[in-house]
mmCIF file of C-alpha atoms in Angstrom:
data_model
loop_
_atom_site.group_PDB
_atom_site.id
_atom_site.type_symbol
_atom_site.label_atom_id
_atom_site.label_comp_id
_atom_site.label_asym_id
_atom_site.label_seq_id
_atom_site.Cartn_x
_atom_site.Cartn_y
_atom_site.Cartn_z
ATOM 1 C CA MET A 21 6.129 2.670 -30.564
ATOM 2 C CA ILE A 22 8.427 4.538 -28.344
ATOM 3 C CA ALA A 23 10.896 5.115 -31.626
ATOM 4 C CA PHE A 24 8.310 6.557 -33.198
ATOM 5 C CA ILE A 25 7.532 9.036 -30.818
ATOM 6 C CA ILE A 26 11.537 10.235 -30.449
ATOM 7 C CA TYR A 27 11.768 10.767 -34.322
ATOM 8 C CA PHE A 28 8.952 12.251 -35.269
ATOM 9 C CA ALA A 29 9.576 14.912 -32.018
ATOM 10 C CA ALA A 30 12.755 15.046 -33.315
ATOM 11 C CA ILE A 31 11.850 16.091 -36.555
ATOM 12 C CA LEU A 32 8.939 18.722 -35.102
ATOM 13 C CA SER A 33 12.057 20.056 -32.499
ATOM 14 C CA ALA A 34 14.060 20.852 -35.645
ATOM 15 C CA ILE A 35 11.765 22.431 -37.435
ATOM 16 C CA SER A 36 11.454 25.035 -34.787
ATOM 17 C CA ALA A 37 14.962 25.194 -34.073
ATOM 18 C CA SER A 38 15.781 27.192 -37.450
ATOM 19 C CA HIS A 39 15.736 30.553 -35.584
ATOM 20 C CA ILE A 40 17.570 31.043 -32.397
ATOM 21 C CA TYR A 41 15.820 33.869 -29.286
ATOM 22 C CA ASP A 42 18.918 35.156 -27.827
ATOM 23 C CA VAL A 43 18.187 35.660 -24.018
ATOM 24 C CA ASN A 44 20.301 38.280 -23.466
ATOM 25 C CA LYS A 45 19.397 40.269 -26.145
ATOM 26 C CA PHE A 46 16.352 40.475 -25.307
ATOM 27 C CA GLY A 47 17.590 42.161 -21.685
ATOM 28 C CA ALA A 48 18.156 39.236 -19.390
ATOM 29 C CA ASP A 49 20.779 39.569 -16.643
ATOM 30 C CA SER A 50 23.068 37.009 -17.318
ATOM 31 C CA THR A 51 24.685 37.852 -13.948
ATOM 32 C CA GLY A 52 21.681 36.804 -12.008
ATOM 33 C CA ARG A 53 21.647 40.598 -9.910
ATOM 34 C CA LYS A 54 18.134 41.559 -11.511
ATOM 35 C CA PRO A 55 15.167 39.159 -12.513
ATOM 36 C CA SER A 56 15.195 38.391 -16.198
ATOM 37 C CA THR A 57 11.236 37.185 -16.203
ATOM 38 C CA HIS A 58 10.013 40.274 -18.949
ATOM 39 C CA ALA A 59 13.419 39.666 -21.006
ATOM 40 C CA ILE A 60 12.756 35.221 -21.259
ATOM 41 C CA GLN A 61 9.729 35.074 -21.742
ATOM 42 C CA LYS A 62 9.762 38.975 -24.925
ATOM 43 C CA ALA A 63 11.881 35.771 -26.540
ATOM 44 C CA ILE A 64 9.521 33.543 -25.700
ATOM 45 C CA ASN A 65 6.380 35.172 -26.932
ATOM 46 C CA LYS A 66 8.761 36.710 -30.054
ATOM 47 C CA ALA A 67 9.681 32.921 -31.296
ATOM 48 C CA ALA A 68 5.886 32.150 -31.028
ATOM 49 C CA SER A 69 4.901 35.013 -33.111
ATOM 50 C CA ASN A 70 7.299 33.449 -36.121
ATOM 51 C CA ASN A 71 6.228 29.744 -35.320
ATOM 52 C CA GLY A 72 8.740 29.533 -32.716
ATOM 53 C CA GLY A 73 12.278 28.821 -32.667
ATOM 54 C CA THR A 74 15.078 28.520 -30.182
ATOM 55 C CA VAL A 75 15.018 30.369 -26.783
ATOM 56 C CA HIS A 76 18.406 29.958 -25.696
ATOM 57 C CA PHE A 77 20.544 30.684 -22.629
ATOM 58 C CA PRO A 78 24.038 31.506 -22.886
ATOM 59 C CA HIS A 79 26.269 30.864 -20.465
ATOM 60 C CA GLY A 80 25.107 32.411 -16.719
ATOM 61 C CA GLN A 81 23.099 33.026 -13.879
ATOM 62 C CA TYR A 82 19.262 34.535 -14.287
ATOM 63 C CA LEU A 83 16.470 35.046 -11.719
ATOM 64 C CA SER A 84 13.218 34.822 -12.722
ATOM 65 C CA GLY A 85 9.069 34.171 -11.751
ATOM 66 C CA ALA A 86 7.230 32.487 -13.917
ATOM 67 C CA ILE A 87 7.119 31.745 -17.587
ATOM 68 C CA GLU A 88 4.977 30.647 -20.060
ATOM 69 C CA LEU A 89 5.939 28.427 -22.649
ATOM 70 C CA LYS A 90 4.586 27.907 -26.093
ATOM 71 C CA SER A 91 3.483 25.922 -29.852
ATOM 72 C CA ASN A 92 7.217 24.571 -31.562
ATOM 73 C CA ILE A 93 9.321 26.311 -27.995
ATOM 74 C CA ILE A 94 12.860 25.077 -27.483
ATOM 75 C CA LEU A 95 13.941 26.310 -24.313
ATOM 76 C CA ASP A 96 17.817 25.674 -24.584
ATOM 77 C CA PHE A 97 20.567 26.238 -22.450
ATOM 78 C CA ALA A 98 23.913 26.827 -22.002
ATOM 79 C CA ASP A 99 26.064 23.922 -20.610
ATOM 80 C CA ASP A 100 26.286 25.283 -16.414
ATOM 81 C CA VAL A 101 23.655 27.920 -16.441
ATOM 82 C CA VAL A 102 21.523 28.499 -13.418
ATOM 83 C CA LEU A 103 17.572 29.695 -13.748
ATOM 84 C CA LYS A 104 16.861 30.361 -10.269
ATOM 85 C CA PHE A 105 13.251 31.589 -9.412
ATOM 86 C CA LEU A 106 12.174 33.902 -7.013
ATOM 87 C CA ASP A 107 10.180 33.171 -3.893
ATOM 88 C CA ASP A 108 8.284 35.714 -3.694
ATOM 89 C CA PRO A 109 4.303 34.302 -4.131
ATOM 90 C CA LYS A 110 2.953 38.187 -5.887
ATOM 91 C CA GLU A 111 5.026 36.510 -8.700
ATOM 92 C CA TYR A 112 2.929 33.095 -9.117
ATOM 93 C CA PRO A 113 -0.852 34.322 -8.614
ATOM 94 C CA PRO A 114 -3.659 32.380 -8.933
ATOM 95 C CA LEU A 115 -3.979 31.619 -11.631
ATOM 96 C CA HIS A 116 -7.778 31.059 -13.859
ATOM 97 C CA LYS A 117 -7.650 30.612 -17.161
ATOM 98 C CA LYS A 118 -9.720 29.048 -20.566
ATOM 99 C CA LEU A 119 -7.852 27.152 -22.794
ATOM 100 C CA PRO A 120 -8.746 27.488 -26.705
ATOM 101 C CA ASN A 121 -9.510 23.576 -26.250
ATOM 102 C CA GLY A 122 -12.492 24.570 -23.885
ATOM 103 C CA LYS A 123 -10.530 23.418 -20.781
ATOM 104 C CA ILE A 124 -10.140 25.344 -18.146
ATOM 105 C CA VAL A 125 -7.696 26.508 -15.812
ATOM 106 C CA ASN A 126 -8.252 27.307 -12.002
ATOM 107 C CA LEU A 127 -4.453 27.015 -10.020
ATOM 108 C CA GLN A 128 -4.314 28.374 -6.552
ATOM 109 C CA PHE A 129 -0.853 29.603 -7.689
ATOM 110 C CA THR A 130 0.810 30.197 -11.589
ATOM 111 C CA PRO A 131 3.521 27.328 -11.987
ATOM 112 C CA LEU A 132 7.358 28.113 -12.285
ATOM 113 C CA ILE A 133 7.201 26.942 -15.550
ATOM 114 C CA ARG A 134 3.568 26.423 -17.835
ATOM 115 C CA ALA A 135 2.569 25.191 -20.779
ATOM 116 C CA PHE A 136 -1.153 24.618 -21.740
ATOM 117 C CA ASP A 137 -2.801 23.243 -24.690
ATOM 118 C CA HIS A 138 0.068 23.549 -27.341
ATOM 119 C CA ILE A 139 2.315 20.866 -29.021
ATOM 120 C CA ASN A 140 6.026 20.455 -29.800
ATOM 121 C CA ILE A 141 7.777 21.955 -26.944
ATOM 122 C CA THR A 142 11.273 20.604 -25.833
ATOM 123 C CA ILE A 143 13.718 22.053 -22.364
ATOM 124 C CA ARG A 144 17.048 20.542 -22.971
ATOM 125 C CA GLY A 145 20.155 21.228 -21.277
ATOM 126 C CA ASN A 146 23.314 21.056 -18.544
ATOM 127 C CA ALA A 147 21.308 23.439 -16.348
ATOM 128 C CA VAL A 148 20.036 23.914 -13.274
ATOM 129 C CA LEU A 149 17.104 25.667 -12.301
ATOM 130 C CA ASP A 150 16.311 25.919 -8.955
ATOM 131 C CA GLY A 151 12.578 26.303 -7.734
ATOM 132 C CA HIS A 152 14.394 27.834 -4.284
ATOM 133 C CA GLY A 153 11.717 25.409 -2.121
ATOM 134 C CA GLU A 154 13.284 25.787 1.107
ATOM 135 C CA THR A 155 12.036 29.190 1.293
ATOM 136 C CA TRP A 156 8.065 27.612 0.208
ATOM 137 C CA TRP A 157 8.371 24.772 2.636
ATOM 138 C CA LYS A 158 9.094 26.227 5.511
ATOM 139 C CA ARG A 159 6.669 29.104 4.109
ATOM 140 C CA MET A 160 3.927 26.695 4.414
ATOM 141 C CA PRO A 161 4.599 23.395 5.440
ATOM 142 C CA PRO A 162 1.499 20.431 4.513
ATOM 143 C CA PRO A 163 -1.654 20.565 3.753
ATOM 144 C CA SER A 164 -0.678 23.840 2.169
ATOM 145 C CA THR A 165 -0.374 24.454 -2.082
ATOM 146 C CA ARG A 166 2.461 25.379 -2.723
ATOM 147 C CA PRO A 167 3.879 26.314 -6.770
ATOM 148 C CA VAL A 168 4.203 23.512 -8.976
ATOM 149 C CA PHE A 169 7.657 23.157 -10.433
ATOM 150 C CA LEU A 170 6.943 22.332 -14.381
ATOM 151 C CA GLN A 171 3.583 21.969 -14.725
ATOM 152 C CA ILE A 172 2.164 20.729 -18.557
ATOM 153 C CA PHE A 173 -1.113 20.143 -19.796
ATOM 154 C CA TRP A 174 -2.631 19.258 -22.327
ATOM 155 C CA VAL A 175 -0.216 19.409 -24.654
ATOM 156 C CA ARG A 176 1.115 16.758 -27.367
ATOM 157 C CA TYR A 177 5.271 15.699 -28.137
ATOM 158 C CA LEU A 178 6.939 17.136 -25.211
ATOM 159 C CA THR A 179 10.621 17.115 -24.747
ATOM 160 C CA LEU A 180 12.632 17.169 -21.371
ATOM 161 C CA GLU A 181 16.215 16.794 -21.471
ATOM 162 C CA ASN A 182 19.247 16.799 -19.413
ATOM 163 C CA ILE A 183 18.138 19.547 -16.848
ATOM 164 C CA THR A 184 18.470 19.254 -12.738
ATOM 165 C CA VAL A 185 15.384 20.629 -11.283
ATOM 166 C CA LYS A 186 15.847 21.106 -7.653
ATOM 167 C CA SER A 187 13.901 22.561 -4.331
ATOM 168 C CA SER A 188 10.711 22.529 -5.916
ATOM 169 C CA PRO A 189 8.128 23.971 -4.011
ATOM 170 C CA MET A 190 5.411 21.506 -4.581
ATOM 171 C CA PHE A 191 5.521 18.942 -7.661
ATOM 172 C CA ASN A 192 8.776 19.346 -9.596
ATOM 173 C CA VAL A 193 6.899 17.822 -13.316
ATOM 174 C CA ASN A 194 3.527 17.847 -13.490
ATOM 175 C CA LEU A 195 2.371 16.327 -16.842
ATOM 176 C CA LYS A 196 -1.355 16.001 -17.263
ATOM 177 C CA ASN A 197 -3.137 15.126 -20.406
ATOM 178 C CA CYS A 198 -0.081 15.096 -23.159
ATOM 179 C CA ASP A 199 1.061 12.738 -25.130
ATOM 180 C CA ASP A 200 3.995 11.779 -27.414
ATOM 181 C CA VAL A 201 6.607 12.506 -24.024
ATOM 182 C CA THR A 202 9.876 11.795 -23.881
ATOM 183 C CA ILE A 203 12.043 12.589 -20.734
ATOM 184 C CA ARG A 204 15.577 11.902 -21.086
ATOM 185 C CA GLY A 205 18.567 11.835 -18.528
ATOM 186 C CA ILE A 206 17.463 14.777 -16.945
ATOM 187 C CA LYS A 207 18.132 14.898 -12.621
ATOM 188 C CA ILE A 208 15.449 15.844 -9.839
ATOM 189 C CA ARG A 209 17.051 16.627 -6.658
ATOM 190 C CA ASN A 210 14.933 17.196 -2.952
ATOM 191 C CA PRO A 211 15.026 16.845 0.529
ATOM 192 C CA ALA A 212 13.945 13.164 1.100
ATOM 193 C CA ASN A 213 10.774 13.646 3.999
ATOM 194 C CA TYR A 214 12.736 12.091 6.754
ATOM 195 C CA VAL A 215 15.837 14.280 6.632
ATOM 196 C CA ASP A 216 14.948 17.768 6.254
ATOM 197 C CA PRO A 217 11.079 18.064 5.141
ATOM 198 C CA GLY A 218 10.298 18.668 1.382
ATOM 199 C CA PRO A 219 6.609 17.725 1.459
ATOM 200 C CA ASN A 220 4.594 17.028 -1.511
ATOM 201 C CA THR A 221 8.056 16.726 -3.887
ATOM 202 C CA ASP A 222 6.942 14.004 -6.600
ATOM 203 C CA GLY A 223 9.447 14.067 -9.297
ATOM 204 C CA ILE A 224 7.405 12.817 -12.007
ATOM 205 C CA ASN A 225 3.891 13.025 -12.125
ATOM 206 C CA VAL A 226 2.103 11.663 -15.393
ATOM 207 C CA ASN A 227 -1.483 11.739 -15.252
ATOM 208 C CA SER A 228 -4.080 10.643 -18.306
ATOM 209 C CA CYS A 229 -0.969 10.852 -20.301
ATOM 210 C CA ARG A 230 -0.514 8.656 -23.637
ATOM 211 C CA ARG A 231 2.982 7.465 -25.450
ATOM 212 C CA VAL A 232 5.434 8.128 -22.164
ATOM 213 C CA HIS A 233 9.151 7.180 -22.429
ATOM 214 C CA ILE A 234 11.101 8.170 -19.620
ATOM 215 C CA THR A 235 15.091 6.882 -19.293
ATOM 216 C CA GLY A 236 18.166 7.633 -18.133
ATOM 217 C CA VAL A 237 16.790 9.787 -14.542
ATOM 218 C CA ASN A 238 18.332 10.081 -11.498
ATOM 219 C CA ILE A 239 15.421 11.365 -8.628
ATOM 220 C CA SER A 240 16.503 11.794 -5.384
ATOM 221 C CA THR A 241 12.988 13.809 -3.562
ATOM 222 C CA GLY A 242 10.312 14.051 -0.715
ATOM 223 C CA ASP A 243 7.811 12.121 -2.032
ATOM 224 C CA ASP A 244 7.068 9.628 -4.757
ATOM 225 C CA CYS A 245 9.857 9.558 -7.473
ATOM 226 C CA ILE A 246 7.625 8.834 -10.473
ATOM 227 C CA ALA A 247 3.904 8.204 -10.088
ATOM 228 C CA LEU A 248 1.241 7.552 -12.809
ATOM 229 C CA ASP A 249 -2.231 8.597 -12.599
ATOM 230 C CA ALA A 250 -5.415 8.874 -14.219
ATOM 231 C CA ASN A 251 -8.621 10.676 -13.036
ATOM 232 C CA GLY A 252 -12.148 11.494 -14.676
ATOM 233 C CA LYS A 253 -15.503 10.623 -14.020
ATOM 234 C CA GLY A 254 -17.865 9.221 -16.674
ATOM 235 C CA LYS A 255 -17.306 10.386 -20.079
ATOM 236 C CA THR A 256 -13.968 12.527 -18.780
ATOM 237 C CA LYS A 257 -12.102 9.267 -18.050
ATOM 238 C CA THR A 258 -8.480 9.552 -19.683
ATOM 239 C CA PRO A 259 -6.750 6.503 -18.917
ATOM 240 C CA THR A 260 -2.697 6.623 -18.626
ATOM 241 C CA GLU A 261 -0.947 3.619 -21.448
ATOM 242 C CA ASP A 262 1.364 3.059 -23.434
ATOM 243 C CA VAL A 263 4.470 4.289 -20.603
ATOM 244 C CA LEU A 264 7.861 2.824 -20.622
ATOM 245 C CA ILE A 265 10.424 3.404 -17.780
ATOM 246 C CA GLU A 266 13.701 2.420 -18.205
ATOM 247 C CA ASP A 267 17.669 2.563 -17.200
ATOM 248 C CA SER A 268 16.958 5.292 -14.764
ATOM 249 C CA HIS A 269 18.023 5.096 -10.731
ATOM 250 C CA MET A 270 16.107 6.127 -7.856
ATOM 251 C CA TYR A 271 17.314 6.994 -4.518
ATOM 252 C CA ALA A 272 15.052 9.205 -0.942
ATOM 253 C CA GLY A 273 11.353 9.325 -2.107
ATOM 254 C CA HIS A 274 8.056 8.038 -1.280
ATOM 255 C CA GLY A 275 7.847 5.501 -4.041
ATOM 256 C CA GLY A 276 10.708 4.373 -6.699
ATOM 257 C CA VAL A 277 7.714 3.815 -9.094
ATOM 258 C CA SER A 278 4.413 4.493 -7.655
ATOM 259 C CA ILE A 279 0.369 3.677 -9.842
ATOM 260 C CA GLY A 280 -1.983 5.794 -7.920
ATOM 261 C CA SER A 281 -3.249 6.025 -5.853
ATOM 262 C CA VAL A 282 -5.869 8.208 -8.851
ATOM 263 C CA THR A 283 -6.755 5.118 -11.257
ATOM 264 C CA SER A 284 -10.277 6.728 -11.842
ATOM 265 C CA GLY A 285 -9.270 6.944 -15.631
ATOM 266 C CA GLY A 286 -7.309 3.559 -16.188
ATOM 267 C CA LEU A 287 -3.859 2.580 -16.588
ATOM 268 C CA ARG A 288 -2.516 0.300 -18.247
ATOM 269 C CA ASN A 289 0.799 -0.936 -20.838
ATOM 270 C CA VAL A 290 2.785 -0.117 -18.826
ATOM 271 C CA THR A 291 7.128 -1.188 -18.826
ATOM 272 C CA VAL A 292 9.366 -0.184 -15.912
ATOM 273 C CA ARG A 293 13.022 -1.983 -16.688
ATOM 274 C CA ASN A 294 16.320 -1.922 -15.551
ATOM 275 C CA CYS A 295 15.670 0.387 -12.579
ATOM 276 C CA ILE A 296 17.455 0.243 -9.728
ATOM 277 C CA PHE A 297 16.042 2.288 -6.234
ATOM 278 C CA ASN A 298 18.348 3.079 -3.379
ATOM 279 C CA GLY A 299 16.534 3.912 -0.448
ATOM 280 C CA THR A 300 12.857 4.513 -1.332
ATOM 281 C CA ASN A 301 10.576 3.387 0.877
ATOM 282 C CA ARG A 302 8.804 0.712 -1.204
ATOM 283 C CA GLY A 303 9.734 0.544 -4.564
ATOM 284 C CA LEU A 304 6.995 -1.049 -6.917
ATOM 285 C CA PHE A 305 3.753 0.394 -5.091
ATOM 286 C CA ILE A 306 0.297 -0.223 -7.458
ATOM 287 C CA LYS A 307 -2.802 1.746 -4.769
ATOM 288 C CA SER A 308 -5.646 2.637 -5.516
ATOM 289 C CA ARG A 309 -9.321 2.700 -2.768
ATOM 290 C CA ARG A 310 -12.237 2.232 -2.800
ATOM 291 C CA GLY A 311 -14.363 5.331 -4.758
ATOM 292 C CA ARG A 312 -11.526 5.844 -6.800
ATOM 293 C CA GLY A 313 -12.532 2.919 -9.421
ATOM 294 C CA GLY A 314 -10.572 2.541 -12.719
ATOM 295 C CA LEU A 315 -8.935 -1.212 -13.654
ATOM 296 C CA VAL A 316 -5.141 -1.229 -13.205
ATOM 297 C CA GLU A 317 -4.250 -3.593 -15.980
ATOM 298 C CA ASP A 318 -1.221 -4.967 -18.418
ATOM 299 C CA ILE A 319 1.071 -3.949 -15.888
ATOM 300 C CA HIS A 320 5.252 -5.012 -16.163
ATOM 301 C CA TYR A 321 8.503 -4.730 -14.200
ATOM 302 C CA HIS A 322 11.571 -6.360 -15.397
ATOM 303 C CA ASN A 323 14.799 -6.487 -14.618
ATOM 304 C CA ILE A 324 14.721 -4.017 -11.108
ATOM 305 C CA GLN A 325 17.910 -3.820 -8.247
ATOM 306 C CA MET A 326 16.042 -3.094 -5.124
ATOM 307 C CA VAL A 327 18.692 -1.522 -2.737
ATOM 308 C CA ASP A 328 17.988 -1.076 1.558
ATOM 309 C CA LEU A 329 14.253 -0.322 0.966
ATOM 310 C CA ARG A 330 12.616 1.293 4.009
ATOM 311 C CA LYS A 331 9.148 -0.387 4.085
ATOM 312 C CA GLU A 332 7.694 -2.920 1.471
ATOM 313 C CA GLY A 333 9.473 -4.277 -1.990
ATOM 314 C CA ILE A 334 6.385 -4.610 -3.845
ATOM 315 C CA ALA A 335 3.293 -3.555 -2.827
ATOM 316 C CA ILE A 336 -0.204 -3.943 -4.126
ATOM 317 C CA ALA A 337 -2.705 -1.865 -2.250
ATOM 318 C CA ALA A 338 -6.585 -1.493 -3.223
ATOM 319 C CA ILE A 339 -7.474 -0.158 0.640
ATOM 320 C CA TYR A 340 -4.882 3.083 0.148
ATOM 321 C CA ASN A 341 -5.663 5.935 2.283
ATOM 322 C CA GLY A 342 -2.550 7.541 2.581
ATOM 323 C CA SER A 343 -1.791 6.343 5.645
ATOM 324 C CA ASP A 344 0.761 3.303 6.790
ATOM 325 C CA PRO A 345 -1.777 2.258 9.327
ATOM 326 C CA GLY A 346 -4.702 1.821 6.915
ATOM 327 C CA LEU A 347 -2.680 -0.093 4.153
ATOM 328 C CA ARG A 348 -2.218 -2.712 7.410
ATOM 329 C CA SER A 349 -5.783 -2.755 8.148
ATOM 330 C CA ARG A 350 -8.125 -6.042 7.795
ATOM 331 C CA ASP A 351 -11.091 -4.883 8.932
ATOM 332 C CA PHE A 352 -12.664 -5.263 5.106
ATOM 333 C CA TYR A 353 -16.267 -6.769 4.311
ATOM 334 C CA TRP A 354 -17.875 -7.036 0.846
ATOM 335 C CA GLU A 355 -19.167 -4.066 -0.561
ATOM 336 C CA PRO A 356 -21.855 -4.135 -3.928
ATOM 337 C CA VAL A 357 -19.245 -3.423 -7.084
ATOM 338 C CA ASN A 358 -19.744 -0.344 -8.865
ATOM 339 C CA GLU A 359 -18.188 2.586 -11.438
ATOM 340 C CA THR A 360 -16.101 3.317 -8.682
ATOM 341 C CA THR A 361 -14.477 -0.175 -7.164
ATOM 342 C CA PRO A 362 -11.168 -0.586 -8.272
ATOM 343 C CA PHE A 363 -10.153 -3.483 -10.319
ATOM 344 C CA ILE A 364 -6.014 -4.875 -10.904
ATOM 345 C CA ARG A 365 -5.010 -7.613 -12.188
ATOM 346 C CA ASN A 366 -2.388 -9.291 -14.972
ATOM 347 C CA VAL A 367 0.529 -7.489 -13.259
ATOM 348 C CA GLU A 368 3.857 -9.317 -14.074
ATOM 349 C CA PHE A 369 7.461 -9.328 -12.101
ATOM 350 C CA LYS A 370 10.286 -10.609 -13.356
ATOM 351 C CA ASN A 371 13.955 -10.408 -12.803
ATOM 352 C CA ILE A 372 13.249 -8.340 -9.378
ATOM 353 C CA HIS A 373 16.208 -8.521 -6.805
ATOM 354 C CA GLY A 374 16.850 -6.378 -2.976
ATOM 355 C CA ASP A 375 16.441 -6.155 0.579
ATOM 356 C CA SER A 376 13.384 -4.255 2.369
ATOM 357 C CA VAL A 377 12.959 -4.144 5.802
ATOM 358 C CA LEU A 378 9.132 -5.156 5.932
ATOM 359 C CA ASN A 379 7.301 -7.115 3.337
ATOM 360 C CA PRO A 380 8.871 -8.437 0.612
ATOM 361 C CA ILE A 381 5.742 -8.683 -1.059
ATOM 362 C CA PHE A 382 2.538 -7.060 -0.036
ATOM 363 C CA ILE A 383 -0.727 -7.738 -2.003
ATOM 364 C CA VAL A 384 -4.471 -7.046 -0.454
ATOM 365 C CA GLY A 385 -7.186 -6.581 -1.914
ATOM 366 C CA LEU A 386 -10.876 -6.240 -1.962
ATOM 367 C CA PRO A 387 -13.740 -9.195 -1.162
ATOM 368 C CA GLU A 388 -15.090 -7.885 -4.156
ATOM 369 C CA SER A 389 -12.792 -6.937 -6.142
ATOM 370 C CA PRO A 390 -9.588 -9.157 -5.484
ATOM 371 C CA ILE A 391 -6.521 -8.574 -7.009
ATOM 372 C CA GLU A 392 -6.099 -11.136 -9.698
ATOM 373 C CA ASN A 393 -2.929 -12.511 -12.129
ATOM 374 C CA VAL A 394 -0.186 -11.065 -10.884
ATOM 375 C CA THR A 395 2.642 -13.461 -11.084
ATOM 376 C CA PHE A 396 6.760 -12.905 -10.400
ATOM 377 C CA THR A 397 9.483 -15.015 -11.647
ATOM 378 C CA ASN A 398 12.866 -15.062 -10.391
ATOM 379 C CA VAL A 399 11.960 -12.440 -7.365
ATOM 380 C CA LYS A 400 13.840 -12.046 -4.716
ATOM 381 C CA ILE A 401 13.641 -9.409 -1.756
ATOM 382 C CA GLU A 402 15.356 -10.310 1.484
ATOM 383 C CA SER A 403 13.554 -9.433 4.468
ATOM 384 C CA LYS A 404 13.046 -10.797 7.905
ATOM 385 C CA LEU A 405 9.708 -11.013 7.624
ATOM 386 C CA ASP A 406 7.385 -13.021 4.905
ATOM 387 C CA VAL A 407 5.115 -12.292 1.858
ATOM 388 C CA PHE A 408 1.640 -11.393 2.727
ATOM 389 C CA THR A 409 -1.799 -11.940 0.676
ATOM 390 C CA ASN A 410 -5.381 -10.780 1.353
ATOM 391 C CA ASN A 411 -8.113 -11.041 -1.132
ATOM 392 C CA THR A 412 -6.350 -12.270 -4.279
ATOM 393 C CA LYS A 413 -6.857 -14.114 -7.309
ATOM 394 C CA ASN A 414 -3.973 -16.248 -9.176
ATOM 395 C CA VAL A 415 -1.137 -15.379 -7.321
ATOM 396 C CA VAL A 416 1.987 -16.858 -8.454
ATOM 397 C CA ILE A 417 5.184 -16.410 -6.758
ATOM 398 C CA ASN A 418 8.383 -18.024 -7.850
ATOM 399 C CA GLY A 419 6.269 -20.669 -9.474
ATOM 400 C CA LYS A 420 4.316 -21.125 -6.057
ATOM 401 C CA VAL A 421 0.492 -19.992 -6.427
ATOM 402 C CA LEU A 422 -0.382 -18.507 -3.451
ATOM 403 C CA ASP A 423 -4.141 -17.351 -2.793
ATOM 404 C CA SER A 424 -5.778 -15.855 0.118
#
């Protein structure tokens, strides 16, 4: 499945690469002394009017406000290009837009880079994209909303390759309702929230997306490194499914790879393998709660090394409310099952090693919805605390059944 995605996306990229649009020829300033927003957008629009092409940034530094990508566009950077984004809120006004697919976009700020309802988009090159987040974090601390760096909604065939994204005002890469996504070799850099506040700077957010391949990424940030969510109500529920995350290295972050807490659309068929988590708060974290609903199932974690984790090594919690004290609450009583009840089942951990300050394994379900069918094989996480389980069914840790 993944090989087909990459191959087909490569074919489409080759189609749109036949024409090259040099941003400097459209008036961009490669010295970075003056904004090039209009020149960059003019090059993108010209390529789009000709059914796509490669919008190329020659070597240099560029300054820009918000830009919009369109179908069949390759945003291509020469080696060592730096693209800095302005930190003036006037450059990112509220965005209210009805898309051709009938969906409505209402955002408090226009994203730094956006694409809505398009196909075949690539951003590639050994370049640094700098969101100037330091100014935003001081100006608008939590719970304020700030601009997202890369916001990609309803796009099919998306490739992000080799770029470095740093100092995002808020989320770095935010994907929603996208299909056939490849993210390869990118780096994300924001300060850890326990060092210098870089609030809500999730690395890669994947929400209600299908067929996603994330490989060779390197992330250090102030929130989850990679977060998988799925939302919707009733007929609008859209799952996140068929996701492969592999060969990646996570440093500072709330979680190395987190699933939830937005689970109403359901998440299934997710594999995380051959990764290193070094200094994240938690390593592998599945979280939901009453009111969120959704089914999380068929999740596989293989060959993970976790070093110096600041909290739990592996955590699965159906009582997550956004706080650590809430995560450890024991005052949960049975409630009737309804559409908003979360279910978590069929989770596999294999060849997981490391150390953590808090519980090596922490699993808490709901009385009416125990977390079930969780298997640990060759899992060893050093900690001064014990494994903790509550409201579970058929949990097997290295051959020993441990239910509560």
